Short mmCIF file of C-alpha atoms and ligand atoms in Angstrom, two decimals:
data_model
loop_
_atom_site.label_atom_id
_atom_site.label_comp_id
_atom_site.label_asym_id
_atom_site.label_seq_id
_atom_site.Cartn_x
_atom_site.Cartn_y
_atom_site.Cartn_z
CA UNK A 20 15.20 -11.59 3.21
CA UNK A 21 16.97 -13.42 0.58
CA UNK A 22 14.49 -13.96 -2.76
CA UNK A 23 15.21 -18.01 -1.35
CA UNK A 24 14.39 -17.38 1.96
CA UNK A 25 11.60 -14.63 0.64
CA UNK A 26 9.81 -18.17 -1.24
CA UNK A 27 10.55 -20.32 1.68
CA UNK A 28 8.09 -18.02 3.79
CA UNK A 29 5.59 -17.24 1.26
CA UNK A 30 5.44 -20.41 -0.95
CA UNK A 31 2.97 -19.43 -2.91
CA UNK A 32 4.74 -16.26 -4.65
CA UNK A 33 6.99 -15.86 -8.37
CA UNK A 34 9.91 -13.11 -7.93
CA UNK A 35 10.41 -10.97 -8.80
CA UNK A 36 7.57 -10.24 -6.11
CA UNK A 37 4.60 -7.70 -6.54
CA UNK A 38 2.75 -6.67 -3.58
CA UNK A 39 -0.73 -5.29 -3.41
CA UNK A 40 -0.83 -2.03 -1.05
CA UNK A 41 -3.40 -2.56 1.87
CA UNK A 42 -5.76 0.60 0.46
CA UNK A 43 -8.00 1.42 3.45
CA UNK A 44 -12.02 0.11 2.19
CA UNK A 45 -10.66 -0.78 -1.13
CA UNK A 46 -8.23 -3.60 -0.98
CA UNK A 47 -10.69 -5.94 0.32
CA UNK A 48 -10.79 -10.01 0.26
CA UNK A 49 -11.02 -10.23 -3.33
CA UNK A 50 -8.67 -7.75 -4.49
CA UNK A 51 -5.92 -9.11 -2.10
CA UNK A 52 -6.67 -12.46 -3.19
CA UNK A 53 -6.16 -11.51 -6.73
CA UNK A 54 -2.74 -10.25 -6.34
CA UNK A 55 -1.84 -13.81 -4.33
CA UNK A 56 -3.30 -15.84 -6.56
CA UNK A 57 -1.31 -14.56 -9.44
CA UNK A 58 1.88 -15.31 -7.36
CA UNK A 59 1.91 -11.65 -5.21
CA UNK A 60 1.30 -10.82 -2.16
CA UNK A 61 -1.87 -9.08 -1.47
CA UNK A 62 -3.18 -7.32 1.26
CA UNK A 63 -6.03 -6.35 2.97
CA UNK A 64 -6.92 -2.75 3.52
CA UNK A 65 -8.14 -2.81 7.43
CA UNK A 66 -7.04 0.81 8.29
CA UNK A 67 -8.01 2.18 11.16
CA UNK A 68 -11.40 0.84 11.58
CA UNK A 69 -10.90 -2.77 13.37
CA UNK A 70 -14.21 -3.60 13.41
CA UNK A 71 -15.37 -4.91 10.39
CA UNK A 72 -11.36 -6.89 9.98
CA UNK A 73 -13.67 -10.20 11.20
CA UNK A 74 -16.05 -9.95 8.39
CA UNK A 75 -13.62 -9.28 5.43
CA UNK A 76 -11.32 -12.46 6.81
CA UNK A 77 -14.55 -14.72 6.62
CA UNK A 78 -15.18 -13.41 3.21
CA UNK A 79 -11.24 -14.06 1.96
CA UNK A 80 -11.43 -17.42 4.01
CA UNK A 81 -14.31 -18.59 1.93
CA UNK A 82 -13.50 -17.16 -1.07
CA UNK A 83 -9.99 -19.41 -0.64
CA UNK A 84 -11.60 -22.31 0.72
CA UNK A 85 -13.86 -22.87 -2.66
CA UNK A 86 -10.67 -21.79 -4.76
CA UNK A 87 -7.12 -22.42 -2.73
CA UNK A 88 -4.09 -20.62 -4.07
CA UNK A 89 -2.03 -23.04 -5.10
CA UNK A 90 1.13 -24.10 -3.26
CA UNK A 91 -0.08 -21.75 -0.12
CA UNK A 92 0.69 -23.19 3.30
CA UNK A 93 -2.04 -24.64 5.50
CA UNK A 94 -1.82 -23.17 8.47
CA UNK A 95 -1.57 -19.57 7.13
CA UNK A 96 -4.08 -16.99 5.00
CA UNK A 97 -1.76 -16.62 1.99
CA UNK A 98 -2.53 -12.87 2.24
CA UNK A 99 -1.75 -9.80 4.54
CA UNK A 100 -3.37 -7.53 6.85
CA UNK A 101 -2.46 -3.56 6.46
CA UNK A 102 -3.35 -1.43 9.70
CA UNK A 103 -3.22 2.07 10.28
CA UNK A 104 -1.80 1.91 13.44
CA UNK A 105 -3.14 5.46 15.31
CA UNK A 106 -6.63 4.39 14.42
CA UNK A 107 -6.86 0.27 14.50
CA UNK A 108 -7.77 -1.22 17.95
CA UNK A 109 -5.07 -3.98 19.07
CA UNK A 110 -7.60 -5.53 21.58
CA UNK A 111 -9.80 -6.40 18.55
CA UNK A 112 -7.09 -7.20 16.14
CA UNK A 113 -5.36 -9.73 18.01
CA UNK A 114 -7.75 -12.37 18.78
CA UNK A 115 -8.28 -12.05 14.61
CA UNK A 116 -4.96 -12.31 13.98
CA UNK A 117 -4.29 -15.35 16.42
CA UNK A 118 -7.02 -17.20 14.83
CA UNK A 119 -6.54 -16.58 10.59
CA UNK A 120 -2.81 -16.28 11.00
CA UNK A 121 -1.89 -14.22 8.05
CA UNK A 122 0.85 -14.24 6.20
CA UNK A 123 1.91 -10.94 7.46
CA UNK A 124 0.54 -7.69 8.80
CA UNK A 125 1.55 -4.50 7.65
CA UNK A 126 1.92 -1.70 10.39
CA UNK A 127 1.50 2.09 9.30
CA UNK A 128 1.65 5.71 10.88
CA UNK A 129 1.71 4.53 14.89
CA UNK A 130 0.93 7.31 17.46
CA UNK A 131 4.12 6.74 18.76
CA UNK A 132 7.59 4.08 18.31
CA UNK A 133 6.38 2.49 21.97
CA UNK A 134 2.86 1.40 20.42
CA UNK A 135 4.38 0.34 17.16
CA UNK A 136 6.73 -1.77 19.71
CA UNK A 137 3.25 -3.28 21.37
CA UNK A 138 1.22 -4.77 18.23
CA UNK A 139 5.04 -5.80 16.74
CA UNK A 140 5.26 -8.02 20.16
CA UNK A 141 1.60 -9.31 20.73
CA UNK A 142 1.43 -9.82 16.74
CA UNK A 143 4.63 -12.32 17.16
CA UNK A 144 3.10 -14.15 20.20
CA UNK A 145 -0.41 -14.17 19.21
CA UNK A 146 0.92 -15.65 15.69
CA UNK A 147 4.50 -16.74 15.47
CA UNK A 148 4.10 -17.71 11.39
CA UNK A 149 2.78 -13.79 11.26
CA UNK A 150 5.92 -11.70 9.54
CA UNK A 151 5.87 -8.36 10.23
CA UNK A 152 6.16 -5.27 7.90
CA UNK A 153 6.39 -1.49 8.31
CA UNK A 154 5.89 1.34 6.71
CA UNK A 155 7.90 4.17 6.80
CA UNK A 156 8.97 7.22 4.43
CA UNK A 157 12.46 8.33 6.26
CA UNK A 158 15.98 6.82 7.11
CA UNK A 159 15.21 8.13 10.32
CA UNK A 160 11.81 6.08 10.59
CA UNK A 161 13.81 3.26 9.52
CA UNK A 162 16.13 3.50 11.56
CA UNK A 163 14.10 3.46 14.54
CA UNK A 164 12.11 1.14 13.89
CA UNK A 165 14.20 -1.30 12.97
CA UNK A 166 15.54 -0.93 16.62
CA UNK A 167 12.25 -0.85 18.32
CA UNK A 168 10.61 -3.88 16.15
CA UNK A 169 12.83 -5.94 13.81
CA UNK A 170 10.57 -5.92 11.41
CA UNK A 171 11.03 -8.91 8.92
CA UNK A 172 9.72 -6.51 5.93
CA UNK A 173 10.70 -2.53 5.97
CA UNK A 174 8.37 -0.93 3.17
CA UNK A 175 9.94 1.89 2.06
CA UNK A 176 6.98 4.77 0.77
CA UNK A 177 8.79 7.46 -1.88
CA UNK A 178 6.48 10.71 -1.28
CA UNK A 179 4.80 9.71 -5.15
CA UNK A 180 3.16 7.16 -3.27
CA UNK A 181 -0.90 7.85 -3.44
CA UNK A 182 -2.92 8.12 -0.17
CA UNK A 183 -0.95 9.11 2.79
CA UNK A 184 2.24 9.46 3.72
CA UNK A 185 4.81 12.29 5.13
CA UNK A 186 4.44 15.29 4.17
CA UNK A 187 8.17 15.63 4.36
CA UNK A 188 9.34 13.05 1.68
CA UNK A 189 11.94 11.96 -0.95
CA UNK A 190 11.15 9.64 -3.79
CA UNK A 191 12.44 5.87 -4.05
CA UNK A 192 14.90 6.29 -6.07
CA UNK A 193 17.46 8.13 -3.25
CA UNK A 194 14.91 6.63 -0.16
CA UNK A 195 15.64 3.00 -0.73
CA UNK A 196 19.34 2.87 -1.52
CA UNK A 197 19.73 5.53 1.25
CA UNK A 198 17.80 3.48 4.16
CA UNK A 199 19.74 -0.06 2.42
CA UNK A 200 23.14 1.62 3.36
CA UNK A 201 21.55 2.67 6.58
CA UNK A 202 20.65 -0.41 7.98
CA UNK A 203 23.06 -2.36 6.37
CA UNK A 204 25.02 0.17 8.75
CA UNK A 205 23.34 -0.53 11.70
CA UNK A 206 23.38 -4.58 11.26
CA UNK A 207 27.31 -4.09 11.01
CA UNK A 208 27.11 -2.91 14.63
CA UNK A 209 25.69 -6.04 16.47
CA UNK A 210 26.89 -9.28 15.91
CA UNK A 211 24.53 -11.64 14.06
CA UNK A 212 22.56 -8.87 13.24
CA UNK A 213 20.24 -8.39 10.23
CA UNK A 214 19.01 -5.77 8.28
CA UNK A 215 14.99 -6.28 7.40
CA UNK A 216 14.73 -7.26 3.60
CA UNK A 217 12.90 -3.60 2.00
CA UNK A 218 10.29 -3.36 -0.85
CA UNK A 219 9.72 -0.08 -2.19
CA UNK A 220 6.39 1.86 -2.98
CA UNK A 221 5.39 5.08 -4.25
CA UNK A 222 4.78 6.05 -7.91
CA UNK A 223 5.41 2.53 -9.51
CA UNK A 224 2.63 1.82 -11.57
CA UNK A 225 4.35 -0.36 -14.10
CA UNK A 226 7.61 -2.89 -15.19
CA UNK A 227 9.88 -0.04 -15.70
CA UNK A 228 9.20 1.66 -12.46
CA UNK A 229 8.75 -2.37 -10.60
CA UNK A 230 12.58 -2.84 -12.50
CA UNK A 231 13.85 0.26 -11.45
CA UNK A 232 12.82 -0.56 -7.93
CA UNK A 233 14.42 -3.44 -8.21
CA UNK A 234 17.99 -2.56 -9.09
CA UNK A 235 18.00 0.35 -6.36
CA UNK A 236 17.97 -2.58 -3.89
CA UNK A 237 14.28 -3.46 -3.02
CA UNK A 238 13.51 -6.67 -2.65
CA UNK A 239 9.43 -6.32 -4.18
CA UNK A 240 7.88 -3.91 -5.48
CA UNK A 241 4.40 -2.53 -4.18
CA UNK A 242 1.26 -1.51 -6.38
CA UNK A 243 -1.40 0.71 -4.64
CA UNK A 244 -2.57 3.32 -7.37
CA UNK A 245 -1.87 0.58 -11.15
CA UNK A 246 -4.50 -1.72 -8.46
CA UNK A 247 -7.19 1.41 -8.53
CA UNK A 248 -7.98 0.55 -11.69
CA UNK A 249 -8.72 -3.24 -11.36
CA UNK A 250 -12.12 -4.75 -11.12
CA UNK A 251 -11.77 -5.91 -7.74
CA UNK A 252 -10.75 -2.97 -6.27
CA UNK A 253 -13.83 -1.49 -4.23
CA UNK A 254 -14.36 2.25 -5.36
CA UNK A 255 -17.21 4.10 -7.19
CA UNK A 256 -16.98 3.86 -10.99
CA UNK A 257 -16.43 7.55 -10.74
CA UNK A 258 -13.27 7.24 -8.70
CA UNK A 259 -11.75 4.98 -11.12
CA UNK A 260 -12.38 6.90 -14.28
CA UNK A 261 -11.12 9.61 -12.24
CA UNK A 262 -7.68 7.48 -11.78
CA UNK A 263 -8.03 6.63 -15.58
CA UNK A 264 -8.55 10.24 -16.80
CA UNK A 265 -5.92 12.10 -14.69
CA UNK A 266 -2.35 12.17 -16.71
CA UNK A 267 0.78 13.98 -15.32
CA UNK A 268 0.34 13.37 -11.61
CA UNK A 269 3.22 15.62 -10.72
CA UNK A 270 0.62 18.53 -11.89
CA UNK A 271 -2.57 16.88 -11.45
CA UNK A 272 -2.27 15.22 -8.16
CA UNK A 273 -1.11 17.22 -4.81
CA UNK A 274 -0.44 16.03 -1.47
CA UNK A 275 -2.51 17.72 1.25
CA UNK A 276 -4.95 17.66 4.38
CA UNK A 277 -7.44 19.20 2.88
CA UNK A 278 -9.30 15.93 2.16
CA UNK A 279 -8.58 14.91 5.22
CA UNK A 280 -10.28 18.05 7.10
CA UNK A 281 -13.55 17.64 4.50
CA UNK A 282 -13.88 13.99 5.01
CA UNK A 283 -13.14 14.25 8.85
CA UNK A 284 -10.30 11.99 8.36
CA UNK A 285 -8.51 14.18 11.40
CA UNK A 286 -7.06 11.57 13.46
CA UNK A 287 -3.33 11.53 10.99
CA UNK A 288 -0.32 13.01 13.14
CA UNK A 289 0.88 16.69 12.01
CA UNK A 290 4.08 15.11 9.77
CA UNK A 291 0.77 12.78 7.44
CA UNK A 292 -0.41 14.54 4.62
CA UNK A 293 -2.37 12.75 1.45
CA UNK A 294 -1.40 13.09 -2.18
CA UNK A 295 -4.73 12.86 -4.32
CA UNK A 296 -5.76 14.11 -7.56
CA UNK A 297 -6.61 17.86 -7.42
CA UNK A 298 -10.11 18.50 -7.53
CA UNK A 299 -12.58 21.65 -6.53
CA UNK A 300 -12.95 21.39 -3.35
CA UNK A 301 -8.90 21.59 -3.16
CA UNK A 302 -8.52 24.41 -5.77
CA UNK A 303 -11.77 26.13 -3.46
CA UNK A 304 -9.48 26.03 -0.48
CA UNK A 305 -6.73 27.46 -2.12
CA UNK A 306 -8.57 30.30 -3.07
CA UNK A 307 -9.47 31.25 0.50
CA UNK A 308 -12.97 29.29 1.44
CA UNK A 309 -13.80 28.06 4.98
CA UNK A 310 -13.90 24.44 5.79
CA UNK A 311 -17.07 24.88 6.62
CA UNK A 312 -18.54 25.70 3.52
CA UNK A 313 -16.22 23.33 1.79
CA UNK A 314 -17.22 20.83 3.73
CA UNK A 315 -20.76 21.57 3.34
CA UNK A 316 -20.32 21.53 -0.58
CA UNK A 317 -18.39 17.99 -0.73
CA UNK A 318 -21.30 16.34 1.63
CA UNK A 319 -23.60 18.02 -0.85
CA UNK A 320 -21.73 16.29 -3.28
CA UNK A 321 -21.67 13.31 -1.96
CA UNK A 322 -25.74 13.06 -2.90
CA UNK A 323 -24.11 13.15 -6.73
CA UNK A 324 -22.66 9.66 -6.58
CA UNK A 325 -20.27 8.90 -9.75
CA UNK A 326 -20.70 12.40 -11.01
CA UNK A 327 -19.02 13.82 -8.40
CA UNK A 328 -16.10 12.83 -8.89
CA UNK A 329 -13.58 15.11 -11.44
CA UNK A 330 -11.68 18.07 -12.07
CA UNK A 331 -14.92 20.02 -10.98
CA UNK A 332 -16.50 17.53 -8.57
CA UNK A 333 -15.67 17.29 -4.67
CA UNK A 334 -15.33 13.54 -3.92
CA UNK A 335 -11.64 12.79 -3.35
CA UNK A 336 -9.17 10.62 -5.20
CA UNK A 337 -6.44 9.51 -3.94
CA UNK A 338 -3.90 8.64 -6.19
CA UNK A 339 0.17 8.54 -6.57
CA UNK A 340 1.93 10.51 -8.85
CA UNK A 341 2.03 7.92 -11.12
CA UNK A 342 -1.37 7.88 -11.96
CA UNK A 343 -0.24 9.23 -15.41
CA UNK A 344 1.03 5.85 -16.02
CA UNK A 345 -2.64 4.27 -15.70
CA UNK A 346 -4.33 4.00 -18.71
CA UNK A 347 -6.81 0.99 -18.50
CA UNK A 348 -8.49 -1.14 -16.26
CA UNK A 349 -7.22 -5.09 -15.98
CA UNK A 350 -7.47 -7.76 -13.93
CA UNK A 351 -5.47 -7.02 -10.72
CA UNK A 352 -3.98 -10.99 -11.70
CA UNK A 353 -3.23 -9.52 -14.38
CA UNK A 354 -1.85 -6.14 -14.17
CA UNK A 355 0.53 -8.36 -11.55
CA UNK A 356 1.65 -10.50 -13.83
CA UNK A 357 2.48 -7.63 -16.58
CA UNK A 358 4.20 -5.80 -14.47
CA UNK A 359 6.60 -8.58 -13.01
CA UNK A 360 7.41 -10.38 -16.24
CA UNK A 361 7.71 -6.96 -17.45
CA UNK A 362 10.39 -5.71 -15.13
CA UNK A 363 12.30 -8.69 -15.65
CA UNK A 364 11.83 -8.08 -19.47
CA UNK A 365 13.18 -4.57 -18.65
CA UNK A 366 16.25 -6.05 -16.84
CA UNK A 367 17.48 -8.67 -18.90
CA UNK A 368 16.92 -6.05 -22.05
CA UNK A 369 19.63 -4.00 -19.93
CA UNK A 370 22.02 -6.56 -19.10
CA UNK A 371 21.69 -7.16 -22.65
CA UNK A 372 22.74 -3.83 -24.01
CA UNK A 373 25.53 -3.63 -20.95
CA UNK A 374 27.35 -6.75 -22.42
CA UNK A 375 27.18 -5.31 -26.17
CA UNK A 376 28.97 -2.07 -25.06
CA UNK A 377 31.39 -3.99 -23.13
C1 FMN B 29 -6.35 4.94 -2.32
C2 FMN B 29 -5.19 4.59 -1.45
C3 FMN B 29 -5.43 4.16 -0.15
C4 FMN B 29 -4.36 3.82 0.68
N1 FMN B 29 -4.61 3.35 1.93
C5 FMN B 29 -3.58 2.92 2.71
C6 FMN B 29 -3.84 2.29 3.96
O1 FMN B 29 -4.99 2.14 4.37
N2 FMN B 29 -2.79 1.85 4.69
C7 FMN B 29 -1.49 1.96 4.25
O2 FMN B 29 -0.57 1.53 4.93
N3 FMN B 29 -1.23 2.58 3.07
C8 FMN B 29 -2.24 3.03 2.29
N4 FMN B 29 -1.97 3.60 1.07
C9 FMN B 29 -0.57 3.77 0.65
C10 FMN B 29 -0.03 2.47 0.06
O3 FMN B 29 0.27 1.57 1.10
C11 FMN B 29 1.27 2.66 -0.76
O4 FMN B 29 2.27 3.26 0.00
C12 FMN B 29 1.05 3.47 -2.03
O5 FMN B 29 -0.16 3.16 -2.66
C13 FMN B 29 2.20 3.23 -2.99
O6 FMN B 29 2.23 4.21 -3.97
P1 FMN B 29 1.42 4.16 -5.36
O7 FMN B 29 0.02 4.54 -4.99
O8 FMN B 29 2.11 5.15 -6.18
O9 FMN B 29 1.50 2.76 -5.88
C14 FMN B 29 -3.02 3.93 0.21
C15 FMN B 29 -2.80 4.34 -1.11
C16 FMN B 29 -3.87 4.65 -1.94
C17 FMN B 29 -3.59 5.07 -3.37
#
């Protein structure tokens, strides 16, 4: 999608455009409306449990009726709805999505291409205005489903990304210029065809990550761990000075089911792993403890609230690898605004220096 064409749909949005990752429980209505207000795209966490989706809309549809976003369409929530796709119900999704007609929905980790194929074709009749994005982490995912869905948005996750993703992974700096020429490919073949617009994510936490992003060919840039430490993300005040405290998250952040197995997250396919920062219970598994005991330990935990988060505590952050990068807690308005008018800073400072060596 052209950045023209990319305003046309979302009128409500500055470029060059910041998204807000849907973080399962924590990207909620005001988080997501946070990141659209300040001229983003935010969305809304749903993950794989459809049954509260109703609630959170009514919250974000109040919250926007006392304070519209200015210059967002009336017909559509100026937001997005994220879904883990193996775990969300479509039967409960749809009528929601028929009636609040979001901006787009954001489809993630299907149990299979023909499912993906199913919500991509009852989303577009439920809610023609609904655009469609997917996430993927290969050329091969894209690839495929680009043929099964046309997606309108292809969001391309690096393996820094925080959260989950494949275990298998490159980062966005070969992914997205590597799935770009791959599509580009593949829209060559048929006549009239087009190749989804892509936005990157994983491990950009700031404007020269969001402006590196940006010259390998993505058309956004996508903010999932920077948002952890907002105010209107919803996580314990231990998680987020967890985020804040954790620096090189190459070394202090691992991707991994053992979370998973301890929190009884189980339902991810065999290729999903989740990169979080590395904790006790992780370092206690290395070292050759049961599950059970582990898992015994981080529900003991759990009694601990904020202090059990940590190097020594059990309670799991996720995080990216860029988590480094994360040093204070803003506004999530604001940390979108820095980090757009920052990448363009960071461009135009290039362009800059190009023309003087010329
Ligand atoms: C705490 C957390 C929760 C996440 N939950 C989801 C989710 O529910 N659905 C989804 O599609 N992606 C989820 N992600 C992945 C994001 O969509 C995105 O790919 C990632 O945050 C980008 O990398 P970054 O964390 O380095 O910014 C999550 C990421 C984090 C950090």
């Amino acid at each position: 999608m052209a950045q023209n064409l990319l305003k046309q749909t979302y009128p409500w949005i500055k470029t060059p455009l910041i998204i807000g990752a849907p973080m399962r429980l924590i990207s909620l209505a005001p988080l997501a409306i946070e990141v659209s207000r300040a001229g983003g795209i935010g969305f809304i966490g749903s993950g794989t449990d459809t049954s509260t989706l109703e609630h959170i809309l009514l919250h974000a549809q109040s919250l926007l009726l006392s304070h519209p976003i200015p210059h967002s369409p009336p017909t559509t929530l100026p937001l997005g709805i994220g879904f883990i796709n193996w775990g969300a119900s479509l039967p409960l999704a749809l009528p929601l999505i028929a009636r609040f007609h979001p901006a787009a929905v954001w489809f993630f980790a299907p149990a299979s291409l023909a499912s993906l194929a199913s919500w991509t074709a009852a989303t577009r009749a439920a809610s023609p205005a609904t655009k469609i994005w997917i996430q993927i982490g290969s050329v091969a995912a894209a690839l495929a489903v680009t043929r099964a869905c046309a997606p309108d948005v292809l969001v391309v996750q690096g393996t820094d990304a925080g959260g989950h993703g494949l275990v298998r992974g490159a980062g966005v700096v070969s992914l997205v210029p590597e799935v770009a020429d791959a599509l580009s490919a593949l829209a060559a073949e048929e006549e009239g065809g087009k190749a989804p617009m892509l936005v990157a994510a994983g491990g950009i936490a700031e404007a020269r990550g969001a402006a590196a992003a940006l010259a390998l060919g993505a058309g956004g840039v996508v903010l999932g761990t920077r948002l952890l430490a907002s105010p209107e993300a919803n996580i314990a005040d231990g998680y987020r000075k967890e985020v804040l405290r954790a620096r090189d998250g190459g070394q202090s952040t691992v991707r991994t089911k053992v979370y998973d197995a301890l929190r009884g997250t189980t339902g991810w396919g065999e290729e999903y792993n989740g990169r979080a920062v590395v904790n006790r219970s992780f370092v206690d598994a290395g070292e050759g403890m049961g599950e059970e005991e582990n898992k015994r330990l981080y529900e003991a935990e759990m009694e601990k609230g904020d202090a059990g988060w940590g190097v020594e505590g059990r309670m799991t952050t996720y995080a990216g690898a860029a988590v480094g990068l994360v040093k204070e807690v803003k506004g999530a308005a604001d940390i979108v605004e820095e980090v757009r008018e920052g990448a363009v800073r960071v461009l135009e400072g290039l362009m800059g220096e190009a023309r003087t060596k010329l």
